[in-house]
Each structure stands twice: as structure tokens, then as C-alpha cells.
JSON list of C-alpha atoms in Angstrom, two decimals:
[
{"chain": "U", "resi": 1, "resn": "MET", "atom": "CA", "xyz": [121.06, 88.23, 105.82]},
{"chain": "U", "resi": 2, "resn": "ARG", "atom": "CA", "xyz": [117.89, 87.66, 103.37]},
{"chain": "U", "resi": 3, "resn": "PHE", "atom": "CA", "xyz": [115.25, 85.14, 103.62]},
{"chain": "U", "resi": 4, "resn": "HIS", "atom": "CA", "xyz": [113.16, 83.89, 100.83]},
{"chain": "U", "resi": 5, "resn": "SER", "atom": "CA", "xyz": [109.69, 83.54, 101.66]},
{"chain": "U", "resi": 6, "resn": "LEU", "atom": "CA", "xyz": [108.94, 80.72, 98.98]},
{"chain": "U", "resi": 7, "resn": "PRO", "atom": "CA", "xyz": [110.25, 77.54, 98.18]},
{"chain": "U", "resi": 8, "resn": "ASP", "atom": "CA", "xyz": [113.02, 77.68, 95.25]},
{"chain": "U", "resi": 9, "resn": "SER", "atom": "CA", "xyz": [113.14, 81.75, 95.69]},
{"chain": "U", "resi": 10, "resn": "LYS", "atom": "CA", "xyz": [109.66, 81.85, 94.09]},
{"chain": "U", "resi": 11, "resn": "ARG", "atom": "CA", "xyz": [108.60, 85.53, 94.25]},
{"chain": "U", "resi": 12, "resn": "TYR", "atom": "CA", "xyz": [105.03, 85.83, 94.29]},
{"chain": "U", "resi": 13, "resn": "PRO", "atom": "CA", "xyz": [102.62, 83.49, 96.09]},
{"chain": "U", "resi": 14, "resn": "GLU", "atom": "CA", "xyz": [99.88, 82.18, 93.92]},
{"chain": "U", "resi": 15, "resn": "SER", "atom": "CA", "xyz": [97.39, 80.17, 95.80]},
{"chain": "U", "resi": 16, "resn": "GLU", "atom": "CA", "xyz": [96.10, 80.51, 99.23]},
{"chain": "U", "resi": 17, "resn": "ASP", "atom": "CA", "xyz": [98.56, 77.47, 100.09]},
{"chain": "U", "resi": 18, "resn": "GLU", "atom": "CA", "xyz": [101.40, 79.86, 99.26]},
{"chain": "U", "resi": 19, "resn": "CYS", "atom": "CA", "xyz": [100.33, 82.34, 101.08]},
{"chain": "U", "resi": 20, "resn": "ALA", "atom": "CA", "xyz": [100.27, 80.66, 103.94]},
{"chain": "U", "resi": 21, "resn": "ILE", "atom": "CA", "xyz": [103.90, 79.44, 103.74]},
{"chain": "U", "resi": 22, "resn": "VAL", "atom": "CA", "xyz": [104.96, 82.98, 103.41]},
{"chain": "U", "resi": 23, "resn": "LEU", "atom": "CA", "xyz": [103.36, 84.41, 106.55]},
{"chain": "U", "resi": 24, "resn": "ASN", "atom": "CA", "xyz": [104.52, 81.01, 107.98]},
{"chain": "U", "resi": 25, "resn": "ARG", "atom": "CA", "xyz": [108.06, 81.68, 107.00]},
{"chain": "U", "resi": 26, "resn": "TYR", "atom": "CA", "xyz": [107.68, 85.53, 108.02]},
{"chain": "U", "resi": 27, "resn": "ASN", "atom": "CA", "xyz": [105.73, 84.75, 111.23]},
{"chain": "U", "resi": 28, "resn": "THR", "atom": "CA", "xyz": [108.13, 81.79, 112.31]},
{"chain": "U", "resi": 29, "resn": "ILE", "atom": "CA", "xyz": [111.14, 84.38, 111.76]},
{"chain": "U", "resi": 30, "resn": "LEU", "atom": "CA", "xyz": [109.43, 87.22, 113.63]},
{"chain": "U", "resi": 31, "resn": "ASP", "atom": "CA", "xyz": [108.93, 85.11, 116.43]},
{"chain": "U", "resi": 32, "resn": "GLU", "atom": "CA", "xyz": [112.62, 84.20, 116.76]},
{"chain": "U", "resi": 33, "resn": "LEU", "atom": "CA", "xyz": [113.32, 87.89, 116.88]},
{"chain": "U", "resi": 34, "resn": "PHE", "atom": "CA", "xyz": [110.95, 88.88, 119.14]},
{"chain": "U", "resi": 35, "resn": "ALA", "atom": "CA", "xyz": [108.54, 86.58, 121.11]},
{"chain": "U", "resi": 36, "resn": "GLY", "atom": "CA", "xyz": [107.19, 87.82, 124.26]},
{"chain": "U", "resi": 37, "resn": "THR", "atom": "CA", "xyz": [108.75, 91.18, 123.25]},
{"chain": "U", "resi": 38, "resn": "ASP", "atom": "CA", "xyz": [107.00, 95.14, 122.48]},
{"chain": "U", "resi": 39, "resn": "VAL", "atom": "CA", "xyz": [108.59, 95.66, 119.32]},
{"chain": "U", "resi": 40, "resn": "PHE", "atom": "CA", "xyz": [107.92, 99.26, 117.09]},
{"chain": "U", "resi": 41, "resn": "VAL", "atom": "CA", "xyz": [106.24, 98.24, 113.94]},
{"chain": "U", "resi": 42, "resn": "VAL", "atom": "CA", "xyz": [107.12, 100.91, 110.90]},
{"chain": "U", "resi": 43, "resn": "THR", "atom": "CA", "xyz": [105.25, 101.64, 107.86]},
{"chain": "U", "resi": 44, "resn": "MET", "atom": "CA", "xyz": [105.87, 104.52, 105.03]},
{"chain": "U", "resi": 45, "resn": "ASP", "atom": "CA", "xyz": [104.40, 106.75, 102.32]},
{"chain": "U", "resi": 46, "resn": "TRP", "atom": "CA", "xyz": [105.64, 109.75, 100.81]},
{"chain": "U", "resi": 47, "resn": "SER", "atom": "CA", "xyz": [104.04, 112.67, 99.16]},
{"chain": "U", "resi": 48, "resn": "ASN", "atom": "CA", "xyz": [105.14, 115.88, 97.01]},
{"chain": "U", "resi": 49, "resn": "THR", "atom": "CA", "xyz": [104.61, 117.74, 99.87]},
{"chain": "U", "resi": 50, "resn": "PRO", "atom": "CA", "xyz": [105.58, 117.41, 103.60]},
{"chain": "U", "resi": 51, "resn": "THR", "atom": "CA", "xyz": [101.69, 117.56, 104.58]},
{"chain": "U", "resi": 52, "resn": "GLY", "atom": "CA", "xyz": [99.95, 116.06, 101.30]},
{"chain": "U", "resi": 53, "resn": "PRO", "atom": "CA", "xyz": [98.27, 113.15, 100.20]},
{"chain": "U", "resi": 54, "resn": "ALA", "atom": "CA", "xyz": [100.34, 109.77, 99.87]},
{"chain": "U", "resi": 55, "resn": "GLY", "atom": "CA", "xyz": [101.81, 110.29, 96.45]},
{"chain": "U", "resi": 56, "resn": "TYR", "atom": "CA", "xyz": [100.44, 106.64, 95.54]},
{"chain": "U", "resi": 57, "resn": "PRO", "atom": "CA", "xyz": [97.44, 104.70, 97.23]},
{"chain": "U", "resi": 58, "resn": "THR", "atom": "CA", "xyz": [98.30, 101.97, 99.44]},
{"chain": "U", "resi": 59, "resn": "PRO", "atom": "CA", "xyz": [96.70, 100.02, 102.09]},
{"chain": "U", "resi": 60, "resn": "ARG", "atom": "CA", "xyz": [98.79, 101.74, 104.60]},
{"chain": "U", "resi": 61, "resn": "GLN", "atom": "CA", "xyz": [96.54, 103.34, 106.74]},
{"chain": "U", "resi": 62, "resn": "THR", "atom": "CA", "xyz": [93.91, 100.91, 106.91]},
{"chain": "U", "resi": 63, "resn": "LEU", "atom": "CA", "xyz": [96.28, 97.96, 107.67]},
{"chain": "U", "resi": 64, "resn": "HIS", "atom": "CA", "xyz": [98.41, 100.51, 110.08]},
{"chain": "U", "resi": 65, "resn": "PRO", "atom": "CA", "xyz": [95.89, 102.47, 111.65]},
{"chain": "U", "resi": 66, "resn": "ASP", "atom": "CA", "xyz": [97.62, 103.14, 115.08]},
{"chain": "U", "resi": 67, "resn": "GLY", "atom": "CA", "xyz": [100.55, 104.10, 113.24]},
{"chain": "U", "resi": 68, "resn": "ILE", "atom": "CA", "xyz": [101.78, 108.02, 114.33]},
{"chain": "U", "resi": 69, "resn": "ARG", "atom": "CA", "xyz": [103.57, 109.81, 112.13]},
{"chain": "U", "resi": 70, "resn": "TRP", "atom": "CA", "xyz": [107.34, 109.56, 113.56]},
{"chain": "U", "resi": 71, "resn": "TRP", "atom": "CA", "xyz": [109.76, 111.03, 111.28]},
{"chain": "U", "resi": 72, "resn": "THR", "atom": "CA", "xyz": [109.43, 112.98, 107.73]},
{"chain": "U", "resi": 73, "resn": "GLU", "atom": "CA", "xyz": [112.54, 112.82, 105.72]},
{"chain": "U", "resi": 74, "resn": "SER", "atom": "CA", "xyz": [112.73, 115.66, 103.24]},
{"chain": "U", "resi": 75, "resn": "GLU", "atom": "CA", "xyz": [114.92, 115.40, 99.69]},
{"chain": "U", "resi": 76, "resn": "GLN", "atom": "CA", "xyz": [114.65, 118.86, 98.02]},
{"chain": "U", "resi": 77, "resn": "ASP", "atom": "CA", "xyz": [118.06, 119.23, 96.26]},
{"chain": "U", "resi": 78, "resn": "ASP", "atom": "CA", "xyz": [116.19, 119.31, 92.66]},
{"chain": "U", "resi": 79, "resn": "PRO", "atom": "CA", "xyz": [115.49, 122.86, 92.21]},
{"chain": "U", "resi": 80, "resn": "ALA", "atom": "CA", "xyz": [112.05, 121.89, 90.57]},
{"chain": "U", "resi": 81, "resn": "PRO", "atom": "CA", "xyz": [109.53, 121.71, 93.64]},
{"chain": "U", "resi": 82, "resn": "GLU", "atom": "CA", "xyz": [107.35, 118.92, 91.62]},
{"chain": "U", "resi": 83, "resn": "PHE", "atom": "CA", "xyz": [110.58, 116.54, 91.87]},
{"chain": "U", "resi": 84, "resn": "HIS", "atom": "CA", "xyz": [110.70, 117.11, 95.94]},
{"chain": "U", "resi": 85, "resn": "THR", "atom": "CA", "xyz": [109.38, 114.27, 97.75]},
{"chain": "U", "resi": 86, "resn": "HIS", "atom": "CA", "xyz": [109.04, 113.75, 101.58]},
{"chain": "U", "resi": 87, "resn": "THR", "atom": "CA", "xyz": [109.04, 110.30, 102.73]},
{"chain": "U", "resi": 88, "resn": "ARG", "atom": "CA", "xyz": [107.02, 109.80, 105.73]},
{"chain": "U", "resi": 89, "resn": "LEU", "atom": "CA", "xyz": [107.67, 107.30, 108.61]},
{"chain": "U", "resi": 90, "resn": "TYR", "atom": "CA", "xyz": [104.58, 106.12, 110.66]},
{"chain": "U", "resi": 91, "resn": "ALA", "atom": "CA", "xyz": [105.15, 103.66, 114.07]},
{"chain": "U", "resi": 92, "resn": "ASP", "atom": "CA", "xyz": [103.08, 102.41, 116.68]},
{"chain": "U", "resi": 93, "resn": "ARG", "atom": "CA", "xyz": [104.62, 100.06, 119.87]},
{"chain": "U", "resi": 94, "resn": "ARG", "atom": "CA", "xyz": [103.01, 96.92, 120.60]},
{"chain": "U", "resi": 95, "resn": "ARG", "atom": "CA", "xyz": [103.53, 93.20, 121.79]},
{"chain": "U", "resi": 96, "resn": "TRP", "atom": "CA", "xyz": [104.51, 90.77, 119.38]},
{"chain": "U", "resi": 97, "resn": "HIS", "atom": "CA", "xyz": [102.71, 87.31, 118.85]},
{"chain": "U", "resi": 98, "resn": "ARG", "atom": "CA", "xyz": [102.46, 85.26, 115.71]},
{"chain": "U", "resi": 99, "resn": "GLY", "atom": "CA", "xyz": [99.85, 86.84, 113.42]},
{"chain": "U", "resi": 100, "resn": "CYS", "atom": "CA", "xyz": [99.38, 90.25, 114.76]},
{"chain": "U", "resi": 101, "resn": "LEU", "atom": "CA", "xyz": [100.94, 91.54, 111.56]},
{"chain": "U", "resi": 102, "resn": "ASP", "atom": "CA", "xyz": [99.16, 89.24, 108.91]},
{"chain": "U", "resi": 103, "resn": "GLY", "atom": "CA", "xyz": [97.40, 91.98, 107.36]},
{"chain": "U", "resi": 104, "resn": "LEU", "atom": "CA", "xyz": [100.47, 93.87, 106.85]},
{"chain": "U", "resi": 105, "resn": "LEU", "atom": "CA", "xyz": [102.61, 90.94, 105.62]},
{"chain": "U", "resi": 106, "resn": "ARG", "atom": "CA", "xyz": [100.11, 89.41, 103.47]},
{"chain": "U", "resi": 107, "resn": "ALA", "atom": "CA", "xyz": [99.97, 93.20, 101.80]},
{"chain": "U", "resi": 108, "resn": "VAL", "atom": "CA", "xyz": [103.65, 93.39, 101.63]},
{"chain": "U", "resi": 109, "resn": "ALA", "atom": "CA", "xyz": [104.00, 89.81, 99.70]},
{"chain": "U", "resi": 110, "resn": "ASP", "atom": "CA", "xyz": [100.88, 90.66, 97.19]},
{"chain": "U", "resi": 111, "resn": "GLU", "atom": "CA", "xyz": [103.20, 93.94, 96.75]},
{"chain": "U", "resi": 112, "resn": "THR", "atom": "CA", "xyz": [100.12, 96.09, 97.63]},
{"chain": "U", "resi": 113, "resn": "LEU", "atom": "CA", "xyz": [102.39, 97.73, 100.20]},
{"chain": "U", "resi": 114, "resn": "ALA", "atom": "CA", "xyz": [105.99, 98.38, 100.74]},
{"chain": "U", "resi": 115, "resn": "GLU", "atom": "CA", "xyz": [108.52, 99.86, 103.36]},
{"chain": "U", "resi": 116, "resn": "VAL", "atom": "CA", "xyz": [107.36, 98.20, 106.36]},
{"chain": "U", "resi": 117, "resn": "PHE", "atom": "CA", "xyz": [109.98, 96.95, 109.23]},
{"chain": "U", "resi": 118, "resn": "VAL", "atom": "CA", "xyz": [109.65, 95.55, 112.68]},
{"chain": "U", "resi": 119, "resn": "ALA", "atom": "CA", "xyz": [112.35, 96.34, 115.45]},
{"chain": "U", "resi": 120, "resn": "ASP", "atom": "CA", "xyz": [112.75, 95.71, 119.15]},
{"chain": "U", "resi": 121, "resn": "THR", "atom": "CA", "xyz": [112.62, 98.40, 121.19]},
{"chain": "U", "resi": 122, "resn": "GLU", "atom": "CA", "xyz": [116.49, 99.12, 121.49]},
{"chain": "U", "resi": 123, "resn": "LEU", "atom": "CA", "xyz": [116.46, 98.93, 117.51]},
{"chain": "U", "resi": 124, "resn": "ARG", "atom": "CA", "xyz": [118.90, 95.96, 117.59]},
{"chain": "U", "resi": 125, "resn": "ARG", "atom": "CA", "xyz": [117.02, 93.91, 115.51]},
{"chain": "U", "resi": 126, "resn": "ILE", "atom": "CA", "xyz": [115.20, 94.20, 112.24]},
{"chain": "U", "resi": 127, "resn": "HIS", "atom": "CA", "xyz": [112.87, 92.66, 109.80]},
{"chain": "U", "resi": 128, "resn": "HIS", "atom": "CA", "xyz": [112.28, 94.02, 106.86]},
{"chain": "U", "resi": 129, "resn": "PRO", "atom": "CA", "xyz": [109.81, 92.18, 104.77]},
{"chain": "U", "resi": 130, "resn": "TYR", "atom": "CA", "xyz": [109.75, 92.38, 100.89]},
{"chain": "U", "resi": 131, "resn": "ASP", "atom": "CA", "xyz": [107.70, 90.94, 98.11]},
{"chain": "U", "resi": 132, "resn": "GLY", "atom": "CA", "xyz": [109.88, 87.28, 98.15]},
{"chain": "U", "resi": 133, "resn": "GLY", "atom": "CA", "xyz": [111.45, 87.47, 101.12]},
{"chain": "U", "resi": 134, "resn": "ALA", "atom": "CA", "xyz": [112.79, 89.12, 104.43]},
{"chain": "U", "resi": 135, "resn": "ASP", "atom": "CA", "xyz": [115.96, 91.18, 105.48]},
{"chain": "U", "resi": 136, "resn": "VAL", "atom": "CA", "xyz": [117.09, 90.27, 108.90]},
{"chain": "U", "resi": 137, "resn": "ILE", "atom": "CA", "xyz": [119.29, 92.70, 110.83]},
{"chain": "U", "resi": 138, "resn": "LEU", "atom": "CA", "xyz": [120.84, 90.65, 114.01]},
{"chain": "U", "resi": 139, "resn": "ALA", "atom": "CA", "xyz": [122.65, 92.19, 116.77]},
{"chain": "U", "resi": 140, "resn": "THR", "atom": "CA", "xyz": [125.52, 89.91, 116.85]},
{"chain": "U", "resi": 141, "resn": "ALA", "atom": "CA", "xyz": [127.11, 87.54, 114.40]},
{"chain": "U", "resi": 142, "resn": "ALA", "atom": "CA", "xyz": [126.60, 84.30, 116.67]},
{"chain": "U", "resi": 143, "resn": "GLU", "atom": "CA", "xyz": [122.55, 85.00, 116.29]},
{"chain": "U", "resi": 144, "resn": "ARG", "atom": "CA", "xyz": [122.84, 85.50, 112.50]},
{"chain": "U", "resi": 145, "resn": "ASP", "atom": "CA", "xyz": [124.82, 82.30, 112.42]},
{"chain": "U", "resi": 146, "resn": "ARG", "atom": "CA", "xyz": [122.32, 80.88, 114.62]},
{"chain": "U", "resi": 147, "resn": "MET", "atom": "CA", "xyz": [119.40, 81.66, 112.42]},
{"chain": "U", "resi": 148, "resn": "ARG", "atom": "CA", "xyz": [121.12, 81.05, 108.71]},
{"chain": "U", "resi": 149, "resn": "ASP", "atom": "CA", "xyz": [121.93, 77.79, 110.02]},
{"chain": "U", "resi": 150, "resn": "GLN", "atom": "CA", "xyz": [118.26, 77.03, 111.33]},
{"chain": "U", "resi": 151, "resn": "HIS", "atom": "CA", "xyz": [116.57, 78.22, 108.13]},
{"chain": "U", "resi": 152, "resn": "ALA", "atom": "CA", "xyz": [119.31, 77.08, 105.46]},
{"chain": "U", "resi": 153, "resn": "ASP", "atom": "CA", "xyz": [116.77, 75.87, 103.16]},
{"chain": "U", "resi": 154, "resn": "TRP", "atom": "CA", "xyz": [115.39, 79.47, 103.24]},
{"chain": "U", "resi": 155, "resn": "LEU", "atom": "CA", "xyz": [118.25, 81.03, 101.88]},
{"chain": "U", "resi": 156, "resn": "SER", "atom": "CA", "xyz": [119.11, 82.13, 98.86]},
{"chain": "U", "resi": 157, "resn": "SER", "atom": "CA", "xyz": [121.52, 79.37, 96.47]},
{"chain": "U", "resi": 158, "resn": "HIS", "atom": "CA", "xyz": [123.01, 82.46, 94.82]},
{"chain": "U", "resi": 159, "resn": "PRO", "atom": "CA", "xyz": [126.70, 83.16, 96.07]},
{"chain": "U", "resi": 160, "resn": "THR", "atom": "CA", "xyz": [126.10, 86.78, 97.25]},
{"chain": "U", "resi": 161, "resn": "GLY", "atom": "CA", "xyz": [123.03, 85.55, 99.43]},
{"chain": "U", "resi": 162, "resn": "LEU", "atom": "CA", "xyz": [120.72, 87.36, 97.52]}
]
């Protein structure tokens, strides 16, 4: 399910008040998913070589200093090495509490960081914030329906829900 982070599906915050709305919506959903539990926080970068520098500068390392390289997914189908990409995922495990990811979440909302997700340690519930909202995967349809109904005003009015 997809939640929008600002009223009227506005994509980017333009003031501190709007930033506060974005962080409140992200944290409200994250609290409902993970309050009092451990979570995995995952960030990502990519490079043209498996161990080379990131392909573009982001604040990932500063905002997620405890993230250890967890996985590298290499795409090398193109015969030209300059078109190979190596996506690297970094993860840490921490106790969820409201506000503990505000730096990461704000960077996502400002589109200075992409590809962040938070998951329970069983990977049954996933929160994937993006600039403009968050996609949420839940373990059951009943959980989905309950969350959808509780935050109906945060959903898209588009028929597809996007």
C-alpha cells in the first residue's frame, strides 16, 4: 500500500512545517509497524566496480554510519564494462523508536538519498520511504486493511492507489 507524505499528494516539502508533516507521517506508520521491536535499516549505493566509490555522491555513509555491507548485486550482462553496475546494500539492526531515523527520512523526502527501507527482523513488514510518500508491505490483508482505513486521508485518490 502507498501512503503520501503530504496533503493533496504534494511531493516535496517546501517549509519546516511541511517537513514536520512528512516526518510525522513516516514516524506514525513506522511506530504502528515496529514500536518496541528491533528492525533492519537498509540503505543502498551503486558503483561501476564491486568495491569502487559510489556512482554518485549521497549522504548515505554519514546518515547510516553503522550500516555494514550486507549484499552486492552485480549486473554485468552488457559486454561493455563501463555499463556494469554493482548495487550494494548496507544494513544495521537497531531498536525502533520514533525519530531514530529522522535524518535518513528527511534526506529521502528531500531526494538527496534514495533506496532506504526498514523491515522487521523476520522481513514480514517493510516500510520503503520515497520522496512523496512510502510504500508499505504488510504480513496480512487484515493488517493492510486496518492501516488503510486508519490513514485513509493519506492515500492517493487515484483509482490505482498510486
